[in-house]
């Protein structure tokens, strides 16, 4: 399938959707406190998305191969959960010292944006803060590699090279992706790779870039709920994601807060 190029008008809509999504993630993150349930965070995200006339893109989404649609508006992944944690099926309350990834997508005037952040609950230890800081930085390093004429491999290479000295595991099974007309589009944007490999980027492509880093090994396992990925070794994981549009000289972040 050819990789879609979004028009100027579509990019303007994505920019407004991305701005809204950033505001919503910030508002939900502000409610991350010890004793708060993941369910409450999901309800807040859903309310904030829908009250402005937008649609949560994850709720009811059926990825290929899934046995059932995703049941929530927000993914909430705590500690060793990497991504796609389901916030509204089991009673789960956040504890001081946890780290929590909030990942959401919305549809604004028919167009999709996607963004994620990892935050601490109350006071977190130095190791957890470092994992969060390095993961956040690795996203900006990846985004800096984006421009027309660069490749998806250049993005992965930049992230991998930056992360390597820290010794964190880079999740390989899950990756960034095209976005805009759907939750997931081509191309696949891995967080590792070789320069010059993969898909050549063109101005107007819209990508979700999303490094996931584990304190321990890179290997993840899928839980029996069919969605939640955890680190196999039980180590903690962090995740940051922005939706960006490729430009001639670089990129614009559409979900910047
Ligand atoms: Mg996401
Ligand atoms: Mg994504």
PDB file of N, CA and C in Angstrom, residues 175-219:
ATOM      1  N   UNK A 175       6.500  -0.625  17.467  1.00  0.00           N
ATOM      2  CA  UNK A 175       7.231   0.451  16.801  1.00  0.00           C
ATOM      3  C   UNK A 175       6.303   1.605  16.473  1.00  0.00           C
ATOM      4  N   UNK A 176       6.900   2.670  15.972  1.00  0.00           N
ATOM      5  CA  UNK A 176       6.120   3.785  15.462  1.00  0.00           C
ATOM      6  C   UNK A 176       5.474   3.407  14.133  1.00  0.00           C
ATOM      7  N   UNK A 177       4.697   4.347  13.588  1.00  0.00           N
ATOM      8  CA  UNK A 177       3.845   4.014  12.434  1.00  0.00           C
ATOM      9  C   UNK A 177       3.326   5.287  11.773  1.00  0.00           C
ATOM     10  N   UNK A 178       2.901   5.128  10.537  1.00  0.00           N
ATOM     11  CA  UNK A 178       2.158   6.190   9.899  1.00  0.00           C
ATOM     12  C   UNK A 178       0.825   6.366  10.606  1.00  0.00           C
ATOM     13  N   UNK A 179       0.259   7.570  10.512  1.00  0.00           N
ATOM     14  CA  UNK A 179      -1.011   7.865  11.192  1.00  0.00           C
ATOM     15  C   UNK A 179      -1.671   9.028  10.461  1.00  0.00           C
ATOM     16  N   UNK A 180      -2.940   9.254  10.728  1.00  0.00           N
ATOM     17  CA  UNK A 180      -3.628  10.392  10.107  1.00  0.00           C
ATOM     18  C   UNK A 180      -5.001  10.001   9.576  1.00  0.00           C
ATOM     19  N   UNK A 181      -5.017   8.988   8.715  1.00  0.00           N
ATOM     20  CA  UNK A 181      -6.303   8.498   8.193  1.00  0.00           C
ATOM     21  C   UNK A 181      -6.823   7.315   9.013  1.00  0.00           C
ATOM     22  N   UNK A 182      -5.953   6.722   9.830  1.00  0.00           N
ATOM     23  CA  UNK A 182      -6.305   5.557  10.638  1.00  0.00           C
ATOM     24  C   UNK A 182      -5.393   5.513  11.858  1.00  0.00           C
ATOM     25  N   UNK A 183      -5.729   4.616  12.808  1.00  0.00           N
ATOM     26  CA  UNK A 183      -4.904   4.468  14.016  1.00  0.00           C
ATOM     27  C   UNK A 183      -3.481   4.067  13.626  1.00  0.00           C
ATOM     28  N   UNK A 184      -3.375   3.102  12.733  1.00  0.00           N
ATOM     29  CA  UNK A 184      -2.068   2.632  12.268  1.00  0.00           C
ATOM     30  C   UNK A 184      -2.047   2.590  10.754  1.00  0.00           C
ATOM     31  N   UNK A 185      -1.015   3.208  10.175  1.00  0.00           N
ATOM     32  CA  UNK A 185      -0.802   3.149   8.725  1.00  0.00           C
ATOM     33  C   UNK A 185       0.637   2.756   8.473  1.00  0.00           C
ATOM     34  N   UNK A 186       0.932   2.457   7.213  1.00  0.00           N
ATOM     35  CA  UNK A 186       2.320   2.311   6.800  1.00  0.00           C
ATOM     36  C   UNK A 186       2.977   3.688   6.891  1.00  0.00           C
ATOM     37  N   UNK A 187       4.270   3.802   7.093  1.00  0.00           N
ATOM     38  CA  UNK A 187       5.221   2.708   7.273  1.00  0.00           C
ATOM     39  C   UNK A 187       5.399   2.330   8.750  1.00  0.00           C
ATOM     40  N   UNK A 188       6.009   1.179   8.979  1.00  0.00           N
ATOM     41  CA  UNK A 188       6.458   0.730  10.289  1.00  0.00           C
ATOM     42  C   UNK A 188       7.721   1.552  10.604  1.00  0.00           C
ATOM     43  N   UNK A 189       7.802   2.102  11.805  1.00  0.00           N
ATOM     44  CA  UNK A 189       8.958   2.944  12.158  1.00  0.00           C
ATOM     45  C   UNK A 189       9.657   2.377  13.394  1.00  0.00           C
ATOM     46  N   UNK A 190      10.572   1.427  13.195  1.00  0.00           N
ATOM     47  CA  UNK A 190      11.231   0.776  14.335  1.00  0.00           C
ATOM     48  C   UNK A 190      12.145   1.738  15.098  1.00  0.00           C
ATOM     49  N   UNK A 191      12.379   1.412  16.361  1.00  0.00           N
ATOM     50  CA  UNK A 191      13.240   2.236  17.208  1.00  0.00           C
ATOM     51  C   UNK A 191      14.684   1.738  17.222  1.00  0.00           C
ATOM     52  N   UNK A 192      15.051   1.039  16.168  1.00  0.00           N
ATOM     53  CA  UNK A 192      16.420   0.573  15.964  1.00  0.00           C
ATOM     54  C   UNK A 192      16.574   0.479  14.448  1.00  0.00           C
ATOM     55  N   UNK A 193      17.794   0.410  13.973  1.00  0.00           N
ATOM     56  CA  UNK A 193      17.933   0.238  12.527  1.00  0.00           C
ATOM     57  C   UNK A 193      19.257   0.726  11.990  1.00  0.00           C
ATOM     58  N   UNK A 194      19.323   0.664  10.682  1.00  0.00           N
ATOM     59  CA  UNK A 194      20.543   1.081   9.986  1.00  0.00           C
ATOM     60  C   UNK A 194      20.240   2.317   9.155  1.00  0.00           C
ATOM     61  N   UNK A 195      21.215   3.195   9.085  1.00  0.00           N
ATOM     62  CA  UNK A 195      21.063   4.403   8.267  1.00  0.00           C
ATOM     63  C   UNK A 195      20.792   4.038   6.821  1.00  0.00           C
ATOM     64  N   UNK A 196      19.890   4.740   6.196  1.00  0.00           N
ATOM     65  CA  UNK A 196      19.615   4.546   4.774  1.00  0.00           C
ATOM     66  C   UNK A 196      18.667   3.398   4.474  1.00  0.00           C
ATOM     67  N   UNK A 197      18.340   2.578   5.497  1.00  0.00           N
ATOM     68  CA  UNK A 197      17.403   1.467   5.243  1.00  0.00           C
ATOM     69  C   UNK A 197      15.961   1.903   5.478  1.00  0.00           C
ATOM     70  N   UNK A 198      15.053   1.056   5.017  1.00  0.00           N
ATOM     71  CA  UNK A 198      13.637   1.311   5.257  1.00  0.00           C
ATOM     72  C   UNK A 198      13.038   2.219   4.200  1.00  0.00           C
ATOM     73  N   UNK A 199      11.974   2.899   4.608  1.00  0.00           N
ATOM     74  CA  UNK A 199      11.180   3.723   3.688  1.00  0.00           C
ATOM     75  C   UNK A 199      11.753   5.134   3.614  1.00  0.00           C
ATOM     76  N   UNK A 200      11.827   5.698   2.416  1.00  0.00           N
ATOM     77  CA  UNK A 200      12.284   7.083   2.252  1.00  0.00           C
ATOM     78  C   UNK A 200      11.126   8.030   2.596  1.00  0.00           C
ATOM     79  N   UNK A 201      11.407   8.990   3.452  1.00  0.00           N
ATOM     80  CA  UNK A 201      10.373   9.924   3.911  1.00  0.00           C
ATOM     81  C   UNK A 201      10.156  11.031   2.892  1.00  0.00           C
ATOM     82  N   UNK A 202       8.890  11.442   2.804  1.00  0.00           N
ATOM     83  CA  UNK A 202       8.538  12.546   1.908  1.00  0.00           C
ATOM     84  C   UNK A 202       7.772  13.594   2.704  1.00  0.00           C
ATOM     85  N   UNK A 203       7.893  14.847   2.293  1.00  0.00           N
ATOM     86  CA  UNK A 203       7.151  15.926   2.957  1.00  0.00           C
ATOM     87  C   UNK A 203       5.658  15.620   2.894  1.00  0.00           C
ATOM     88  N   UNK A 204       4.982  15.800   4.011  1.00  0.00           N
ATOM     89  CA  UNK A 204       3.549  15.537   4.082  1.00  0.00           C
ATOM     90  C   UNK A 204       3.193  14.175   4.647  1.00  0.00           C
ATOM     91  N   UNK A 205       4.198  13.300   4.802  1.00  0.00           N
ATOM     92  CA  UNK A 205       3.926  12.052   5.530  1.00  0.00           C
ATOM     93  C   UNK A 205       3.733  12.398   7.004  1.00  0.00           C
ATOM     94  N   UNK A 206       2.809  11.693   7.647  1.00  0.00           N
ATOM     95  CA  UNK A 206       2.567  11.911   9.074  1.00  0.00           C
ATOM     96  C   UNK A 206       2.906  10.622   9.813  1.00  0.00           C
ATOM     97  N   UNK A 207       3.784  10.745  10.799  1.00  0.00           N
ATOM     98  CA  UNK A 207       4.302   9.575  11.514  1.00  0.00           C
ATOM     99  C   UNK A 207       4.083   9.723  13.008  1.00  0.00           C
ATOM    100  N   UNK A 208       3.790   8.594  13.665  1.00  0.00           N
ATOM    101  CA  UNK A 208       3.846   8.530  15.123  1.00  0.00           C
ATOM    102  C   UNK A 208       5.175   7.873  15.456  1.00  0.00           C
ATOM    103  N   UNK A 209       6.024   8.604  16.167  1.00  0.00           N
ATOM    104  CA  UNK A 209       7.322   8.060  16.568  1.00  0.00           C
ATOM    105  C   UNK A 209       7.231   7.763  18.050  1.00  0.00           C
ATOM    106  N   UNK A 210       7.652   6.546  18.468  1.00  0.00           N
ATOM    107  CA  UNK A 210       7.357   6.142  19.840  1.00  0.00           C
ATOM    108  C   UNK A 210       8.328   5.126  20.421  1.00  0.00           C
ATOM    109  N   UNK A 211       9.496   5.583  20.862  1.00  0.00           N
ATOM    110  CA  UNK A 211      10.408   4.650  21.523  1.00  0.00           C
ATOM    111  C   UNK A 211       9.845   4.115  22.847  1.00  0.00           C
ATOM    112  N   UNK A 212      10.059   2.802  23.066  1.00  0.00           N
ATOM    113  CA  UNK A 212       9.698   2.146  24.320  1.00  0.00           C
ATOM    114  C   UNK A 212      10.976   1.542  24.878  1.00  0.00           C
ATOM    115  N   UNK A 213      11.391   1.975  26.057  1.00  0.00           N
ATOM    116  CA  UNK A 213      12.656   1.505  26.637  1.00  0.00           C
ATOM    117  C   UNK A 213      12.403   0.780  27.950  1.00  0.00           C
ATOM    118  N   UNK A 214      13.109  -0.350  28.110  1.00  0.00           N
ATOM    119  CA  UNK A 214      13.009  -1.150  29.331  1.00  0.00           C
ATOM    120  C   UNK A 214      14.287  -1.010  30.155  1.00  0.00           C
ATOM    121  N   UNK A 215      14.113  -0.976  31.483  1.00  0.00           N
ATOM    122  CA  UNK A 215      15.293  -0.922  32.362  1.00  0.00           C
ATOM    123  C   UNK A 215      16.169  -2.151  32.173  1.00  0.00           C
ATOM    124  N   UNK A 216      15.546  -3.270  31.883  1.00  0.00           N
ATOM    125  CA  UNK A 216      16.272  -4.525  31.702  1.00  0.00           C
ATOM    126  C   UNK A 216      16.319  -4.915  30.235  1.00  0.00           C
ATOM    127  N   UNK A 217      15.974  -6.187  29.970  1.00  0.00           N
ATOM    128  CA  UNK A 217      16.052  -6.706  28.604  1.00  0.00           C
ATOM    129  C   UNK A 217      14.955  -6.152  27.704  1.00  0.00           C
ATOM    130  N   UNK A 218      15.167  -6.336  26.406  1.00  0.00           N
ATOM    131  CA  UNK A 218      14.246  -5.791  25.406  1.00  0.00           C
ATOM    132  C   UNK A 218      12.991  -6.646  25.216  1.00  0.00           C
ATOM    133  N   UNK A 219      13.028  -7.896  25.695  1.00  0.00           N
ATOM    134  CA  UNK A 219      11.951  -8.830  25.338  1.00  0.00           C
ATOM    135  C   UNK A 219      10.661  -8.518  26.095  1.00  0.00           C
TER     136      UNK A 219
END
